[in-house]
PDB file of C-alpha atoms and ligand atoms in Angstrom:
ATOM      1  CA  UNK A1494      27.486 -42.080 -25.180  1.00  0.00           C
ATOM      2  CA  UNK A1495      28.164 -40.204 -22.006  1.00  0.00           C
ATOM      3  CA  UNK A1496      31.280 -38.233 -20.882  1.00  0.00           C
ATOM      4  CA  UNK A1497      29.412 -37.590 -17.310  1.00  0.00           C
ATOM      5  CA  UNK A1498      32.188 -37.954 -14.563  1.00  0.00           C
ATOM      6  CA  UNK A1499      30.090 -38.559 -11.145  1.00  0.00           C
ATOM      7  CA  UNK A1500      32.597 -37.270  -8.318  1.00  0.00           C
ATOM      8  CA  UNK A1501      32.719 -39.278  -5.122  1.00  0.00           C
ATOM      9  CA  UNK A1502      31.271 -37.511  -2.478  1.00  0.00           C
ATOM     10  CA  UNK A1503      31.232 -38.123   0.861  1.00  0.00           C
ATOM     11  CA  UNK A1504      27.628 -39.563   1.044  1.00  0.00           C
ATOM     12  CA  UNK A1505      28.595 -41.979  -2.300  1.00  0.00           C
ATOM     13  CA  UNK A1506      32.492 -42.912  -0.267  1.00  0.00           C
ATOM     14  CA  UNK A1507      29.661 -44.159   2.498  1.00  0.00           C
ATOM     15  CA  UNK A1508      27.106 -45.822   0.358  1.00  0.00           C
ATOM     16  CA  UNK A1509      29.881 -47.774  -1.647  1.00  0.00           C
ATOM     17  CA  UNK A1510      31.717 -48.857   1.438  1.00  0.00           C
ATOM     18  CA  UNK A1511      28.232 -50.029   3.244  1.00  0.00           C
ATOM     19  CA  UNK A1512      28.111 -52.305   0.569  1.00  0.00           C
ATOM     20  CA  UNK A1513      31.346 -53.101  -1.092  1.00  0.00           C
ATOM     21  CA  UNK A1514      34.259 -53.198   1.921  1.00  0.00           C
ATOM     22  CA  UNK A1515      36.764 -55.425   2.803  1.00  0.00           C
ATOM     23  CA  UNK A1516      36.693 -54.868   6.216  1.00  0.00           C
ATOM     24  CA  UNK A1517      35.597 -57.114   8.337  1.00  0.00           C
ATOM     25  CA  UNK A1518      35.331 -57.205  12.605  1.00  0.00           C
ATOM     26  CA  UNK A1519      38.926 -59.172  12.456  1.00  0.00           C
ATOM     27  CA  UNK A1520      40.571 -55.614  10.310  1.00  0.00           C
ATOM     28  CA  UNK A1521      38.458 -53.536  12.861  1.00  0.00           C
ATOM     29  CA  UNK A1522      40.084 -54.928  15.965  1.00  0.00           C
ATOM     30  CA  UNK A1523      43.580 -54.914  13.681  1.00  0.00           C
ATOM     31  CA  UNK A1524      42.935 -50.761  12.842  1.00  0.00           C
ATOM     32  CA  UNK A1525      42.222 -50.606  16.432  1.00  0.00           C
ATOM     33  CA  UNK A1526      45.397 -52.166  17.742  1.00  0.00           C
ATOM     34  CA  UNK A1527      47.740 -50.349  14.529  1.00  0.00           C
ATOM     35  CA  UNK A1528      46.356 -47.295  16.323  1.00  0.00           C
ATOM     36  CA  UNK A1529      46.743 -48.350  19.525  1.00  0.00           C
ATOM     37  CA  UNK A1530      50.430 -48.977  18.812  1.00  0.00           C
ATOM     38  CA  UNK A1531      50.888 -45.770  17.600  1.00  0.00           C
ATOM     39  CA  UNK A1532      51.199 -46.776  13.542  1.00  0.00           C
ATOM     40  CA  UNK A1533      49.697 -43.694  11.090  1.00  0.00           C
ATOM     41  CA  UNK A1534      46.218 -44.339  10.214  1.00  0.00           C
ATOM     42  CA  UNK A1535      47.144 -44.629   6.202  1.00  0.00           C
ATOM     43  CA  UNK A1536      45.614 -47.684   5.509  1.00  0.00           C
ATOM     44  CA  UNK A1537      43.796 -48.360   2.271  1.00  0.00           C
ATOM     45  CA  UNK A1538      39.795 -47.635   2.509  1.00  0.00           C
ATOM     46  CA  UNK A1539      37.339 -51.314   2.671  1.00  0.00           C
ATOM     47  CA  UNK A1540      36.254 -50.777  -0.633  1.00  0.00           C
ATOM     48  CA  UNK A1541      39.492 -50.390  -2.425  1.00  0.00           C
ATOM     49  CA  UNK A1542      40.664 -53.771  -0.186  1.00  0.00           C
ATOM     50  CA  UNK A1543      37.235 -55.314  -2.475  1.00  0.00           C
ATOM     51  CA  UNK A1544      38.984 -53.704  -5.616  1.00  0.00           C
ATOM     52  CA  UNK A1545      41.684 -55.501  -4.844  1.00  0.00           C
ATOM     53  CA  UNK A1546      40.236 -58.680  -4.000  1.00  0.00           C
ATOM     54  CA  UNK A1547      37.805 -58.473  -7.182  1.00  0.00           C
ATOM     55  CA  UNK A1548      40.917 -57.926  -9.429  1.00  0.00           C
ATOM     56  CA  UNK A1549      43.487 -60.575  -7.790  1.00  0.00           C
ATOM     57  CA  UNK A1550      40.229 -63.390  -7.743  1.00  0.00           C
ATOM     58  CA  UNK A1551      40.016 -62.319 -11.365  1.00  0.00           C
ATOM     59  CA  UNK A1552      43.145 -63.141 -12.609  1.00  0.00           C
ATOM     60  CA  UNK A1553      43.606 -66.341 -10.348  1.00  0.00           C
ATOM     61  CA  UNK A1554      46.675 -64.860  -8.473  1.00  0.00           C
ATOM     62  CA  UNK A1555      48.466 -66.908  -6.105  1.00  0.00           C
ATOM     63  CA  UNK A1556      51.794 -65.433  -5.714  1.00  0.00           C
ATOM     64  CA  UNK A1557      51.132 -61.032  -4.479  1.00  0.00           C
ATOM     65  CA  UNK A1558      53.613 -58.752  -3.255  1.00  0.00           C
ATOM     66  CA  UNK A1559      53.340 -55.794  -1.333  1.00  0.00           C
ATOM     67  CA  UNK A1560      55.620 -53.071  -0.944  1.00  0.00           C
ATOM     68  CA  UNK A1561      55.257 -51.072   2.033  1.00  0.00           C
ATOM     69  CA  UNK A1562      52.779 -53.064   4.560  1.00  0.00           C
ATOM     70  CA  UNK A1563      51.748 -50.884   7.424  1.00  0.00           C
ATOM     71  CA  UNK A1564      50.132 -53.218   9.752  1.00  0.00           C
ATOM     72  CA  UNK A1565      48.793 -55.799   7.174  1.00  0.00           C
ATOM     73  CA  UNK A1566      45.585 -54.332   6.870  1.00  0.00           C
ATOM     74  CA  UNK A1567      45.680 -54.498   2.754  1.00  0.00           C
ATOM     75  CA  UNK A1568      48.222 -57.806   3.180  1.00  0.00           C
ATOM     76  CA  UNK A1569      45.551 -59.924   5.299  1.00  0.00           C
ATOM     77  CA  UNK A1570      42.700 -58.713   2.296  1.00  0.00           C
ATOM     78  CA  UNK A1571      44.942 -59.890  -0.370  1.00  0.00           C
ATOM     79  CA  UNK A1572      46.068 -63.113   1.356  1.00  0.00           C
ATOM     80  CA  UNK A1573      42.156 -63.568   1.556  1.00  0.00           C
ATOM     81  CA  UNK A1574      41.488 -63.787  -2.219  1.00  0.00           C
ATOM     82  CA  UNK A1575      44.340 -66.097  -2.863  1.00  0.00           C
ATOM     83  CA  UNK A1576      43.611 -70.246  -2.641  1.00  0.00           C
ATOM     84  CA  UNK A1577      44.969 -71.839   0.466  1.00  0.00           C
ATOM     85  CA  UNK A1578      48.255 -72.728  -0.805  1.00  0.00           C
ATOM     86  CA  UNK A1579      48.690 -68.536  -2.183  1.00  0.00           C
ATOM     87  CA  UNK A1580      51.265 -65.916  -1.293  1.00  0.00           C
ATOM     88  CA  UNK A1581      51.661 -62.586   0.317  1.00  0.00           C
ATOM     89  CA  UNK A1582      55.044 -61.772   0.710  1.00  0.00           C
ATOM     90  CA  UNK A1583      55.306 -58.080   2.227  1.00  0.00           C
ATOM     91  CA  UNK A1584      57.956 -55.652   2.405  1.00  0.00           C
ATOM     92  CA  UNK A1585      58.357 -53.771   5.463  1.00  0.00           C
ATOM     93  CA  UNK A1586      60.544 -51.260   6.341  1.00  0.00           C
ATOM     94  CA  UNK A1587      59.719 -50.965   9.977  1.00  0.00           C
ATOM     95  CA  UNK A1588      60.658 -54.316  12.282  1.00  0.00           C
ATOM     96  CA  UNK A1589      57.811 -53.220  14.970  1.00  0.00           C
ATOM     97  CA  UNK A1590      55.842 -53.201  12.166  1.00  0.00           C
ATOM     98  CA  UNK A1591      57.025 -56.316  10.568  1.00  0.00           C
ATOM     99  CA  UNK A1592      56.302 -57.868  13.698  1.00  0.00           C
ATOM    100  CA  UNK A1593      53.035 -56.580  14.335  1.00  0.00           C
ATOM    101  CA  UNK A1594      52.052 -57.839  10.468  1.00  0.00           C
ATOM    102  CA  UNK A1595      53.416 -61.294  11.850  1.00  0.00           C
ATOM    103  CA  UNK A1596      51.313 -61.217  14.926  1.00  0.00           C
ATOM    104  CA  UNK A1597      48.575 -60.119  12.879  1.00  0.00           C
ATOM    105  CA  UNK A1598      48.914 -62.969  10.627  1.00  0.00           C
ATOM    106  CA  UNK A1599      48.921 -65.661  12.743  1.00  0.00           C
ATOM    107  CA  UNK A1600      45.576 -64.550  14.514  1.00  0.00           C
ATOM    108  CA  UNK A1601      44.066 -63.874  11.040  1.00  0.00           C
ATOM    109  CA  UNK A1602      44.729 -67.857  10.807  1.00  0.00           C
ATOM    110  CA  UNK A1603      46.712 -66.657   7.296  1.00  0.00           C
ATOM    111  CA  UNK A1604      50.713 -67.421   9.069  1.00  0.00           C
ATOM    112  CA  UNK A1605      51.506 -69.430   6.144  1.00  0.00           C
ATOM    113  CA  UNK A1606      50.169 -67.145   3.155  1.00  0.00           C
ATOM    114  CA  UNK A1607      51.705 -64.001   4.407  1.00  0.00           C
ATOM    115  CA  UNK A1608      55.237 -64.077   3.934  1.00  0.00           C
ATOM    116  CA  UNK A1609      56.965 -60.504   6.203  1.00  0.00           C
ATOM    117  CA  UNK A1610      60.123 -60.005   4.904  1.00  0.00           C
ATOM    118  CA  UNK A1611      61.463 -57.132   6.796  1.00  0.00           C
ATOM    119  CA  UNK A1612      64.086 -54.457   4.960  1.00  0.00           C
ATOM    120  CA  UNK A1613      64.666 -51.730   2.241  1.00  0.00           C
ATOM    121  CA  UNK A1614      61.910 -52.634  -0.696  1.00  0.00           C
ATOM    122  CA  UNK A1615      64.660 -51.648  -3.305  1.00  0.00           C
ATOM    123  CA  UNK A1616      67.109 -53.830  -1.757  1.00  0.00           C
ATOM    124  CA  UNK A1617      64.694 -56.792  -1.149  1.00  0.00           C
ATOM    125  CA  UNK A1618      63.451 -56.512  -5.033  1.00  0.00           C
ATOM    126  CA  UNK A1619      67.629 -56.271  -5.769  1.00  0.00           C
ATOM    127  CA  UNK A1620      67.921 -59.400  -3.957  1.00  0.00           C
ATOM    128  CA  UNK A1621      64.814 -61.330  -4.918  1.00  0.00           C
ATOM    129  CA  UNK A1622      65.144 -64.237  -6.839  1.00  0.00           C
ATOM    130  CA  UNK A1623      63.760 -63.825 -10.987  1.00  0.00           C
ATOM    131  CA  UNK A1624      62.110 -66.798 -10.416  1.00  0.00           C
ATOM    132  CA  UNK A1625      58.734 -67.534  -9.595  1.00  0.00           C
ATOM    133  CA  UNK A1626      57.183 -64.610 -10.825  1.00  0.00           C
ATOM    134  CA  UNK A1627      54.526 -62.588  -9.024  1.00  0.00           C
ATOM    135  CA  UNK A1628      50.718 -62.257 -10.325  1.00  0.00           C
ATOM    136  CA  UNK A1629      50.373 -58.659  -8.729  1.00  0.00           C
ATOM    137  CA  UNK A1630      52.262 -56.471  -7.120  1.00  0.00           C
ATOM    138  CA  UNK A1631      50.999 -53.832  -5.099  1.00  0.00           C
ATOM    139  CA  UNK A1632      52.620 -50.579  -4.500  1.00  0.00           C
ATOM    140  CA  UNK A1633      51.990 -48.768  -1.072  1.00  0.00           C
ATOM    141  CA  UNK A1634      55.510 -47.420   0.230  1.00  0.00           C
ATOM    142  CA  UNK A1635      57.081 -44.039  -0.055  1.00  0.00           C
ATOM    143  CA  UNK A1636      56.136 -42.233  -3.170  1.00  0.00           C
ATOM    144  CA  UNK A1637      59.743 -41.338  -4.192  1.00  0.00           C
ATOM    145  CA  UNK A1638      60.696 -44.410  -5.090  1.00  0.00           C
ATOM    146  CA  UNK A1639      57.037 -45.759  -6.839  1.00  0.00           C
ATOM    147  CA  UNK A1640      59.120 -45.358 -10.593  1.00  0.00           C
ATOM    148  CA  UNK A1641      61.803 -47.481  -8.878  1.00  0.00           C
ATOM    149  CA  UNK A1642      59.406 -50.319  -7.475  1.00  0.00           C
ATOM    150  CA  UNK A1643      58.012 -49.929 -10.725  1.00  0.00           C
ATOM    151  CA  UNK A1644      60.692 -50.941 -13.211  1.00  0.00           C
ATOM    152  CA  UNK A1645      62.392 -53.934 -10.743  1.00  0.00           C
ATOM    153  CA  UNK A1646      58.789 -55.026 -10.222  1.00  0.00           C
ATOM    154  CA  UNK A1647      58.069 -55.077 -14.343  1.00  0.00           C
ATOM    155  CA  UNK A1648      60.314 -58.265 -14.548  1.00  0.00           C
ATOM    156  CA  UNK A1649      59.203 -60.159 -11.820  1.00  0.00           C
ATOM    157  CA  UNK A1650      55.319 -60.084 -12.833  1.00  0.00           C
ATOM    158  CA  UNK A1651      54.137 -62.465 -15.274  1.00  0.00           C
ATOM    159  CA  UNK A1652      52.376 -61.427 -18.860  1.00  0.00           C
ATOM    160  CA  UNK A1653      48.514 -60.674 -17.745  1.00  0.00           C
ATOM    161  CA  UNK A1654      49.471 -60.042 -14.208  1.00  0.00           C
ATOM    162  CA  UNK A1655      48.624 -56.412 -12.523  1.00  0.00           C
ATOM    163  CA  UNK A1656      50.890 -53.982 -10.491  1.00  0.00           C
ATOM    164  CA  UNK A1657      48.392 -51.808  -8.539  1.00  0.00           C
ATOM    165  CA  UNK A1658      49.748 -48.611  -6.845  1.00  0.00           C
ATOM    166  CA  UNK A1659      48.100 -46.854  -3.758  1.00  0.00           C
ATOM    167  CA  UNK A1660      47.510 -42.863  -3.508  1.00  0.00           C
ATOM    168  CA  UNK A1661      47.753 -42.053  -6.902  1.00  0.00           C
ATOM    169  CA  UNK A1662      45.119 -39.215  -6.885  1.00  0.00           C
ATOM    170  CA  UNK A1663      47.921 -37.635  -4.530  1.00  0.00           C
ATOM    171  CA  UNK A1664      45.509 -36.573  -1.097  1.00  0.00           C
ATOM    172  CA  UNK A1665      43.602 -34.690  -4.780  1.00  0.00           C
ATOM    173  CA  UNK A1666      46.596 -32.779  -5.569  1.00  0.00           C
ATOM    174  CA  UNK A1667      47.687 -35.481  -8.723  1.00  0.00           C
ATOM    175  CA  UNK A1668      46.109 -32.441 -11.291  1.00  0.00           C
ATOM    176  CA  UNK A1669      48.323 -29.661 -10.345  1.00  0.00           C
ATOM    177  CA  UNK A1670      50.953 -28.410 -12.610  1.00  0.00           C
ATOM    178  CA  UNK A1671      52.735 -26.230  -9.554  1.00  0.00           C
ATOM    179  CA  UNK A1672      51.666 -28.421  -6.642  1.00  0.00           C
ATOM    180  CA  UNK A1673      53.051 -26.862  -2.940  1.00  0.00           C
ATOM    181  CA  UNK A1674      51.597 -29.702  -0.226  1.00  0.00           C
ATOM    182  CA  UNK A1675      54.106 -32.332  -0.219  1.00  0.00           C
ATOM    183  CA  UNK A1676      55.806 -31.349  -3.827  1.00  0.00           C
ATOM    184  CA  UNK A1677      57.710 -34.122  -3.728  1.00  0.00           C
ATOM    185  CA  UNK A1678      55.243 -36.928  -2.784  1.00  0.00           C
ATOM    186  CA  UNK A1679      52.590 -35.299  -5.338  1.00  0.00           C
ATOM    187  CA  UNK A1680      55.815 -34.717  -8.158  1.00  0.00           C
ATOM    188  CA  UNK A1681      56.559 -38.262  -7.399  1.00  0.00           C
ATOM    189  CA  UNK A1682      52.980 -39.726  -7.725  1.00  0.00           C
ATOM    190  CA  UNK A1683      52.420 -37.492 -11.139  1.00  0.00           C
ATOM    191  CA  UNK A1684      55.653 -39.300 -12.726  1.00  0.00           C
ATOM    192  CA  UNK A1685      54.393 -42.686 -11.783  1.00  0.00           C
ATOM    193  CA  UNK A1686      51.258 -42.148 -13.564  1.00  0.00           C
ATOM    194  CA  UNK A1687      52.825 -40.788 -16.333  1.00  0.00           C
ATOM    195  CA  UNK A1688      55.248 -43.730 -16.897  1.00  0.00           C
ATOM    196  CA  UNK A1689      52.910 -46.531 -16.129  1.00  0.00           C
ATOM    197  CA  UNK A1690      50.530 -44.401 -18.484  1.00  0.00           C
ATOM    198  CA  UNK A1691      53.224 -44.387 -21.282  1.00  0.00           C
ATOM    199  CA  UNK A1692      54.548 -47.929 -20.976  1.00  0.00           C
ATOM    200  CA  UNK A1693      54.646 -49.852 -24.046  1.00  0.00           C
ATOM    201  CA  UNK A1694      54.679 -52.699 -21.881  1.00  0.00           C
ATOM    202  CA  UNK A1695      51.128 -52.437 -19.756  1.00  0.00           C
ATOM    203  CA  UNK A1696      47.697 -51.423 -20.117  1.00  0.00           C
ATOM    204  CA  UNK A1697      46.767 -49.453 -17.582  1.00  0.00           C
ATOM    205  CA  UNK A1698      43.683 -47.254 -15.565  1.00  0.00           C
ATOM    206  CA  UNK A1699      43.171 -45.478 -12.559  1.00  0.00           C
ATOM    207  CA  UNK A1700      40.579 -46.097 -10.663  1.00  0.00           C
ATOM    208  CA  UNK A1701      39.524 -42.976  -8.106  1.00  0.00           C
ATOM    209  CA  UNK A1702      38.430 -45.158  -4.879  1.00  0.00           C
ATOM    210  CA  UNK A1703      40.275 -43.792  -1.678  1.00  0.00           C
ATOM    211  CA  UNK A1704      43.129 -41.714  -2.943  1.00  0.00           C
ATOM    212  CA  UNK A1705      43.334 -43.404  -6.179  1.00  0.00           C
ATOM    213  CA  UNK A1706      44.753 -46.550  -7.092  1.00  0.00           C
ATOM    214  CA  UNK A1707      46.334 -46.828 -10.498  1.00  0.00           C
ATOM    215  CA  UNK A1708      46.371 -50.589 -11.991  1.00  0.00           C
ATOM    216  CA  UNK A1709      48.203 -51.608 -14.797  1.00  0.00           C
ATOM    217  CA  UNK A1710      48.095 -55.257 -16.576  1.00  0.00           C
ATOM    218  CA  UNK A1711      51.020 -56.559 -18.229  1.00  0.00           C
ATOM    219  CA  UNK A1712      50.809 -57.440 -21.943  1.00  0.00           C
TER     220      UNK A1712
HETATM  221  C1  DHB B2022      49.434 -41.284   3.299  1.00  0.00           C
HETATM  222  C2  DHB B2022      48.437 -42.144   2.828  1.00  0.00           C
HETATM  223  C3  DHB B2022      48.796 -43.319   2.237  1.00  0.00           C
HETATM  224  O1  DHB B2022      47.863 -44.188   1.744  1.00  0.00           O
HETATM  225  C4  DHB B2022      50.119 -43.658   2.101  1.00  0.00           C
HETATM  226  O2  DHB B2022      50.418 -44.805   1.474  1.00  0.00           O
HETATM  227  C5  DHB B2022      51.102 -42.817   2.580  1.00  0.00           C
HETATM  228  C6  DHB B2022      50.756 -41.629   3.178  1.00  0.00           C
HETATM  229  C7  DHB B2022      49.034 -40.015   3.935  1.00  0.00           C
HETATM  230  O3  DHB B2022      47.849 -39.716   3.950  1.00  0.00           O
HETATM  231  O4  DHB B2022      49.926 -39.290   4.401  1.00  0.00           O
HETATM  232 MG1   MG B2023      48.714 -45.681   0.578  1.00  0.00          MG
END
């Protein structure tokens, strides 16, 4: 047996993403445009958009929702491992956003699994109905309210289904008792691990690709 942790450097980041991304010409020309239009280049890496894909292709998901969408980089590589008649629904906070997802969308041929339902992700989840439930749910919004999106989301996923959060290593600051860049971002990211960690309710691991995503299954 072997305790041998093998950090990710740079030269690994490259050599998995050369052969295990997401990304495609269609999400280069999307990254190019998000930019273009001024949106924060905080999109999830290609080869934790194949993590994703591996894990919702795994459990046969057809029903996903995202919380906190950017441009629909991560939305358009979910939609992709879902069967034709599959789900995306995304919150969105931000309507140019929203609208640039929608846009997005439509070119990506994908207008009618990726559902942009633009608002407040607390309010949406307050308002969403408890029926169907979702297979995953993946958490990529502001990191203050990740224990909130947490317990509404619990309900709403079915037994064996996954809610995957992004940025869980914190930008690398997740290990620091006394953390001072962004205290309350890394604070918030430490108590989500900590509770999905804990929860009697979900099995859970976090897997260090990008800036960590943490995925828990549902028993
Ligand atoms: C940042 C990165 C993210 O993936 C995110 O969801 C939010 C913020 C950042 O680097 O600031
Ligand atoms: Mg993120």
């Amino acid at each position: 047996m072997s305790a041998t942790f093998t950090p990710v450097t740079t030269q690994l980041a490259a050599y998995i993403e050369s052969l295990f991304s997401a990304e495609d010409a269609f999400l280069q020309s999307l990254l190019r445009q998000a930019e273009a239009a001024g949106m924060p280049p905080i999109h999830i890496s290609g080869a934790q958009g194949a993590i994703l894909q591996v894990m919702l292709r795994a459990i046969g998901a057809r029903r996903v929702l995202e919380i906190g969408s950017l441009g629909g980089y991560s939305a358009i590589i979910m939609a992709r491992a879902l069967p034709p008649e599959g789900k995306v629904v995304c919150f969105e906070i931000n309507p140019t956003y929203c609208a640039f997802i929608q846009r997005q969308a439509e070119q990506a041929g994908l207008s009618n699994v990726i559902e942009v339902r633009c608002g407040n992700a607390l309010n949406l989840l307050d308002t969403l109905p408890e029926e169907p439930l979702f297979d995953a749910v993946f958490i990529d919004a502001d990191k203050p309210n990740y224990v909130h999106y947490l317990e509404r989301c619990y309900p709403r996923v079915r037994q064996g289904g996954l809610i995957i959060a992004d940025n869980t290593l914190a930008w690398g600051h997740i290990a620091e008792p006394e953390p001072t860049f962004e205290p309350a971002n890394v604070r918030a990211l430490q108590e989500y691990n900590r509770r999905v960690a804990t929860h009697p309710g979900l099995c859970a691991a976090l897997i260090p690709a990008g800036d960590g995503m943490t995925v828990a299954v549902k028993l």
